[in-house]
PDB file of C-alpha atoms in Angstrom:
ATOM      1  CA  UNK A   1     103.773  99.446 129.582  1.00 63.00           C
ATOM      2  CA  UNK A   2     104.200 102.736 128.838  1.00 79.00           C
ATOM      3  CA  UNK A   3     103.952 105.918 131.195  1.00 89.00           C
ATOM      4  CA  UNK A   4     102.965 109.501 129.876  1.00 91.00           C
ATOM      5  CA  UNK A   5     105.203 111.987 131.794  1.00 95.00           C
ATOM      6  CA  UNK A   6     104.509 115.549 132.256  1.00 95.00           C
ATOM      7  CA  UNK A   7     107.169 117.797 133.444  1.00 97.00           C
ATOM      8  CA  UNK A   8     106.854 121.556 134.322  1.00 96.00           C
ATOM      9  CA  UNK A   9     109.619 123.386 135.456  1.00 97.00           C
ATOM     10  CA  UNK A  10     108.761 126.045 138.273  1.00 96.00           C
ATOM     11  CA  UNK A  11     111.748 127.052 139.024  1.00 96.00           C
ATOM     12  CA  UNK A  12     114.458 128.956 136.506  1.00 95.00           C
ATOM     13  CA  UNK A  13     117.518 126.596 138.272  1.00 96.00           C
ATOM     14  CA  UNK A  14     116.290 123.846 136.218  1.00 97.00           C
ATOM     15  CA  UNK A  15     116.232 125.471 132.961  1.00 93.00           C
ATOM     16  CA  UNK A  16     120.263 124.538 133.253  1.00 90.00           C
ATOM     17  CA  UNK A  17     119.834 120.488 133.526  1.00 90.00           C
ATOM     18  CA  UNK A  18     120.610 118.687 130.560  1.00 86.00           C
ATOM     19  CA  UNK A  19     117.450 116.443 129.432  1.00 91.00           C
ATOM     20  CA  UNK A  20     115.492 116.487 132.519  1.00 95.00           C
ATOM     21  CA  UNK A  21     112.869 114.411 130.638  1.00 95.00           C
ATOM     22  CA  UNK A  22     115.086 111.589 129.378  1.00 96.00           C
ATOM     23  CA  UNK A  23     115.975 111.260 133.247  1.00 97.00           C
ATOM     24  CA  UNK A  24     112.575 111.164 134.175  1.00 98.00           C
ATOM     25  CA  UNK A  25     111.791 108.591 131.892  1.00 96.00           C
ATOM     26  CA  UNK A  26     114.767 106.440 132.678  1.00 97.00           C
ATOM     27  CA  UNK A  27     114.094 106.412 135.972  1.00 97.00           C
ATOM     28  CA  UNK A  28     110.322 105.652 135.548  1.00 95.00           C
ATOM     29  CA  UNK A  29     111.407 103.065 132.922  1.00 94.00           C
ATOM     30  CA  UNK A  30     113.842 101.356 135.208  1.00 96.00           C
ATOM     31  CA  UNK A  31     111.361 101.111 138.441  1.00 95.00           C
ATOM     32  CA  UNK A  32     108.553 100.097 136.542  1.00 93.00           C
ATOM     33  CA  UNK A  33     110.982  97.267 135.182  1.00 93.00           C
ATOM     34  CA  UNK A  34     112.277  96.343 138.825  1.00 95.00           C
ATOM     35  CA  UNK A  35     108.763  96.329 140.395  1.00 92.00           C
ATOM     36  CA  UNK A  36     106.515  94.691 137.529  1.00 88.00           C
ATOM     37  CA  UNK A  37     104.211  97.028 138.881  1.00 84.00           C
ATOM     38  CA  UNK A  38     100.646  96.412 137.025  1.00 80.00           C
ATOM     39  CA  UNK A  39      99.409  99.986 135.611  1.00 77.00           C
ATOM     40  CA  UNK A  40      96.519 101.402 133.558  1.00 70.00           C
ATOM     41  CA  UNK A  41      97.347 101.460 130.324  1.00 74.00           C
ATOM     42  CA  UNK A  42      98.746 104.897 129.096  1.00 78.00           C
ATOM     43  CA  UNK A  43      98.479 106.572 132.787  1.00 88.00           C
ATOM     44  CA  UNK A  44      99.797 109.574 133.437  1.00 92.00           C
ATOM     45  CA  UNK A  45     102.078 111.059 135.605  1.00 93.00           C
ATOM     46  CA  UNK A  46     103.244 114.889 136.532  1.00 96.00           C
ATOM     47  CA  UNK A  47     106.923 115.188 137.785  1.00 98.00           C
ATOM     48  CA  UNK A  48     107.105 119.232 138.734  1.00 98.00           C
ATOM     49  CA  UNK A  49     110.679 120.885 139.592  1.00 98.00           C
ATOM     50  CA  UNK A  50     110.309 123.385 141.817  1.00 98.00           C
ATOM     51  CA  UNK A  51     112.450 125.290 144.466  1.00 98.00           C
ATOM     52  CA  UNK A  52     112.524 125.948 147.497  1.00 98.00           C
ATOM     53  CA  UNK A  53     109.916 128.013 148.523  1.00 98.00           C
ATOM     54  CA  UNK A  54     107.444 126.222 146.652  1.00 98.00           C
ATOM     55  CA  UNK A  55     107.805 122.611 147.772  1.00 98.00           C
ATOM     56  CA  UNK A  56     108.212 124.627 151.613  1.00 98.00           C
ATOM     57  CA  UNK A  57     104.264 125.462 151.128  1.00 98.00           C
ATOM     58  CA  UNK A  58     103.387 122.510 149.757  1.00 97.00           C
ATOM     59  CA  UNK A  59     105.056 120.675 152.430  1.00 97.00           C
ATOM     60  CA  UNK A  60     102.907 123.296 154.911  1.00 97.00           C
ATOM     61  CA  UNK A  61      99.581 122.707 153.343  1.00 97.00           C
ATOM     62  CA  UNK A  62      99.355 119.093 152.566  1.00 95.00           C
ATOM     63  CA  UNK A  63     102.165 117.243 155.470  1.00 95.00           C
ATOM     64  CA  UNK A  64     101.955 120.345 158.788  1.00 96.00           C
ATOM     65  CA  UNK A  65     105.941 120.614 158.259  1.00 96.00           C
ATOM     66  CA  UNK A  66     106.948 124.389 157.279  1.00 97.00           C
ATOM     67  CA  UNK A  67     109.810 123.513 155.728  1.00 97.00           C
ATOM     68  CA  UNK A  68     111.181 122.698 152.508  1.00 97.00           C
ATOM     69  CA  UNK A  69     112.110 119.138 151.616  1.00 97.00           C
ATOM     70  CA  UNK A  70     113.701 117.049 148.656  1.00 97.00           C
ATOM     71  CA  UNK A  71     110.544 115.382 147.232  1.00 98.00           C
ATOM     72  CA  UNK A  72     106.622 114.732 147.943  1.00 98.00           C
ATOM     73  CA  UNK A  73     104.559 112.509 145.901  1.00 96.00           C
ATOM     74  CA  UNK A  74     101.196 113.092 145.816  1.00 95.00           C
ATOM     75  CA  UNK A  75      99.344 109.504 144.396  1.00 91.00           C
ATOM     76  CA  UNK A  76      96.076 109.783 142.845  1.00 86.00           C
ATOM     77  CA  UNK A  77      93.635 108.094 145.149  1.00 79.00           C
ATOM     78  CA  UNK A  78      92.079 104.502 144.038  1.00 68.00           C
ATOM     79  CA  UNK A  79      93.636 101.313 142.398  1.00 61.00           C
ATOM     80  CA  UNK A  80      96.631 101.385 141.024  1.00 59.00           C
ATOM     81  CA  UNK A  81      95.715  99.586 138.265  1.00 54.00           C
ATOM     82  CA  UNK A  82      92.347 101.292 137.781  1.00 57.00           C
ATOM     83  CA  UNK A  83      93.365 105.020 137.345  1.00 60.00           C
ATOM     84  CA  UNK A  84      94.717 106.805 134.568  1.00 81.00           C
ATOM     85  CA  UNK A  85      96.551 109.575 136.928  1.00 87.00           C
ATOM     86  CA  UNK A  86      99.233 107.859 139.377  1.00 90.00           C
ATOM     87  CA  UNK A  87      99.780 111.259 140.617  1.00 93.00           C
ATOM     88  CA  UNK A  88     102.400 113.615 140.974  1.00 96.00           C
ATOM     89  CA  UNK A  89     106.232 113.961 141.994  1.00 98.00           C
ATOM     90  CA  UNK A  90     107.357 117.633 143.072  1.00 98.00           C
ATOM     91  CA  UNK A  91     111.500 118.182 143.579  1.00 98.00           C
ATOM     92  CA  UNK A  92     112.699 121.277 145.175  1.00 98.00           C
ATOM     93  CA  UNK A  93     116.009 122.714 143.624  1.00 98.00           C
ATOM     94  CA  UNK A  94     118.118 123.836 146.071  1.00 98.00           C
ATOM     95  CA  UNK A  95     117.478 121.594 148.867  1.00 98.00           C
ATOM     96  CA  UNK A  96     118.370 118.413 146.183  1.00 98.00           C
ATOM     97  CA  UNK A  97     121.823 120.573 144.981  1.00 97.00           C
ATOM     98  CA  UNK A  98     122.145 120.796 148.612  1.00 98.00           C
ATOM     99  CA  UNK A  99     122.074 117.216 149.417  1.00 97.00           C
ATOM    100  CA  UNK A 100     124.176 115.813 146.634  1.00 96.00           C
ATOM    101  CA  UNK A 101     127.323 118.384 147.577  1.00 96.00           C
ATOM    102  CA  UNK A 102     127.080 116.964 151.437  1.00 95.00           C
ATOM    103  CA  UNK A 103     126.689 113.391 149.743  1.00 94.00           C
ATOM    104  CA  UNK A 104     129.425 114.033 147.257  1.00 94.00           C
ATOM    105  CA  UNK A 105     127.117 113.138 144.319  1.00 94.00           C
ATOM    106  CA  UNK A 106     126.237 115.046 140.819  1.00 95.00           C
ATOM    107  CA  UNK A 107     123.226 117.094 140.657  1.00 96.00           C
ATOM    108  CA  UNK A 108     122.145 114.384 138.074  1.00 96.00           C
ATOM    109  CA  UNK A 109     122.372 110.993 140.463  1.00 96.00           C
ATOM    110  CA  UNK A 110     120.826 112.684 143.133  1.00 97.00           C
ATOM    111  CA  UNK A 111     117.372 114.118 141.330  1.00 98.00           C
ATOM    112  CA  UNK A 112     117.674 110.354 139.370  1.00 98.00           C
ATOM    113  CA  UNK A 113     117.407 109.446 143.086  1.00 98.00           C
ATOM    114  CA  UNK A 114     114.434 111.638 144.009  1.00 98.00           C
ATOM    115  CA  UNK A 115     112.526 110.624 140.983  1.00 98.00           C
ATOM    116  CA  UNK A 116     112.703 107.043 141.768  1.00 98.00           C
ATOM    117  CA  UNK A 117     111.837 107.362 145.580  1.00 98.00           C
ATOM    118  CA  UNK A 118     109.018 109.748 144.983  1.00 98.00           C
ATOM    119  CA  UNK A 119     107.527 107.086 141.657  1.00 96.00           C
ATOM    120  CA  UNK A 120     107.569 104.271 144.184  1.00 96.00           C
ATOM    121  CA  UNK A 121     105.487 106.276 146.412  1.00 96.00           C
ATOM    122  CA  UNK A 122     103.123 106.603 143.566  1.00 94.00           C
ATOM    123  CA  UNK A 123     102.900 103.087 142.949  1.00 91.00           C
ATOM    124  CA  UNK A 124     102.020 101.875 146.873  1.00 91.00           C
ATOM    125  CA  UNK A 125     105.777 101.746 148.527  1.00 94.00           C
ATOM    126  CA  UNK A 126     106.049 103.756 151.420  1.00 93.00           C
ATOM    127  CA  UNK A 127     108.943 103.293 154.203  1.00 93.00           C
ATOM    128  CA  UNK A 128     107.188 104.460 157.881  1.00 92.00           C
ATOM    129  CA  UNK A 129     107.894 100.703 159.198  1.00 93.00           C
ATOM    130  CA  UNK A 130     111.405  99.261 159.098  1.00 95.00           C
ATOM    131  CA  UNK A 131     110.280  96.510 156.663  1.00 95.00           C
ATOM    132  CA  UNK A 132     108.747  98.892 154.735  1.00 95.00           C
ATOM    133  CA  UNK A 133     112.223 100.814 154.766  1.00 94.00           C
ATOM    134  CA  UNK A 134     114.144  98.065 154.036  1.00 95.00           C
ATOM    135  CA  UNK A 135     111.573  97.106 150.692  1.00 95.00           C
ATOM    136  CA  UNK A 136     111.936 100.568 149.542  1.00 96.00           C
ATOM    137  CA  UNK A 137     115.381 100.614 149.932  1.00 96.00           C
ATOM    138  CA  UNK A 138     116.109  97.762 148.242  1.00 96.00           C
ATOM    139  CA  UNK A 139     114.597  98.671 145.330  1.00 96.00           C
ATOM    140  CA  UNK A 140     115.932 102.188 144.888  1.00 97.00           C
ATOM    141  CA  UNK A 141     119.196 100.331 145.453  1.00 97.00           C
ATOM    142  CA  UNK A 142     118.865  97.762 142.567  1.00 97.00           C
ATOM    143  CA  UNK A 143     117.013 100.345 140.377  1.00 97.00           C
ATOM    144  CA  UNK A 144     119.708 102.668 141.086  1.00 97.00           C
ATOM    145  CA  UNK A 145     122.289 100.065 139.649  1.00 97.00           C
ATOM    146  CA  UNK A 146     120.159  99.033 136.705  1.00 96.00           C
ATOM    147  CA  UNK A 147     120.639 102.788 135.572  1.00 97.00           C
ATOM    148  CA  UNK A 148     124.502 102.671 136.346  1.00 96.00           C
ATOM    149  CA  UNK A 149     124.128 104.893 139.063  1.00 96.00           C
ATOM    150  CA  UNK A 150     125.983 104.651 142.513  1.00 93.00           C
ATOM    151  CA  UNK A 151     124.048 102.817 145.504  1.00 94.00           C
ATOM    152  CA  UNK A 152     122.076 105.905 146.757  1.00 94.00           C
ATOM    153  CA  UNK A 153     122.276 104.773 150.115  1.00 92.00           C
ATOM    154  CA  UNK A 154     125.950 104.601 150.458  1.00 84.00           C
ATOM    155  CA  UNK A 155     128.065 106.271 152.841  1.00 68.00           C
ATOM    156  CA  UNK A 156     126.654 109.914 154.146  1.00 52.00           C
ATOM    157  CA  UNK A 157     122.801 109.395 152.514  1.00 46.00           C
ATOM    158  CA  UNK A 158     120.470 108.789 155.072  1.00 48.00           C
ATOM    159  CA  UNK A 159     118.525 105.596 155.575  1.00 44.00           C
ATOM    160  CA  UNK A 160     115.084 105.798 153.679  1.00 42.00           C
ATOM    161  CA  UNK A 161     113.275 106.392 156.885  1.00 40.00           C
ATOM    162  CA  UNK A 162     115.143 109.511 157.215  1.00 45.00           C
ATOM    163  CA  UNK A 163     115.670 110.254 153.381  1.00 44.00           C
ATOM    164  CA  UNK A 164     112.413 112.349 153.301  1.00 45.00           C
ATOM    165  CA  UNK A 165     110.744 112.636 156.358  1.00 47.00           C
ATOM    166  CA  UNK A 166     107.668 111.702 154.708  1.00 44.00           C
ATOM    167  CA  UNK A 167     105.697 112.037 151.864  1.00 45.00           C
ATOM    168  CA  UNK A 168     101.666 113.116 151.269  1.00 44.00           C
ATOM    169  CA  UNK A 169     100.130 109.734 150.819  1.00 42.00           C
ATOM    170  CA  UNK A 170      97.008 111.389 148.956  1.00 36.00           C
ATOM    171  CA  UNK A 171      95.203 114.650 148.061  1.00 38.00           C
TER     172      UNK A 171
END
């Protein structure tokens, strides 16, 4: 199963990441792999890095918080296994630098991070129950590992509940 990826860089921060699409992928790759998620053939999906402002208005319009955050996903509405769009994946810049220096992580495991929590909100996980939580957690943990990245829930990360105070479920 294959995923197209779009990415668009909004924000002149990002030009400096080495292979921000090969990340992307990865991490879709590896999530796709852990969840056996059934998708449309050839669907699409739209990762946008942005900065701060930007995902702060976004974060205004679509979720009544005026503030910036780390990542929103924005799923296409229907069946997932119906629809060509899953939707898209916005990452703010400096909130995301922000985090991984208080987390003591590289700029690199932490937007790995953000890309896999905000693609499982595309494909129907969600954490506003505990046992929801726990599921999403879970996964980012073992996809995390299948990409020989640290647990992103170690020591001084949030739990998911708290990771990103919530997401826009749909458009």
């Amino acid at each position: 199963m294959s995923v197209e990826i779009e990415i668009n860089l909004s924000a002149a921060a990002w030009e400096s990441f080495d292979s921000l699409e090969g990340l992307v992928r990865r991490c879709v790759d590896a999530s796709l792999a852990e969840t056996r998620a059934k998708l449309f053939e050839g669907c699409e999906l739209s990762v946008t890095f942005c900065n701060d402002a930007e995902i702060q208005e976004l974060n205004a319009e679509w979720r009544g918080k005026d503030k910036p955050t780390n990542v929103l996903s924005f799923p296409t509405p229907g069946k997932l296994a119906a629809r060509p769009l899953l939707g898209d994946i916005v990452i703010a810049y400096e909130t995301v630098a922000r985090e991984a220096a208080e987390q003591d992580k590289t700029l690199s495991e932490h937007t790995a991070h953000m890309v896999i929590h905000g693609f499982l909100h595309l494909i129907g996980y969600d954490h506003e129950t505990a046992a929801e939580a726990e599921e999403m957690e879970g996964l980012e943990r073992r996809i995390a590992s299948r990409l020989d990245l640290r647990d992103p829930y170690a020591e001084g990360e949030d739990e998911a509940g708290e990771l990103n105070e919530g997401h826009v479920d749909t458009i």
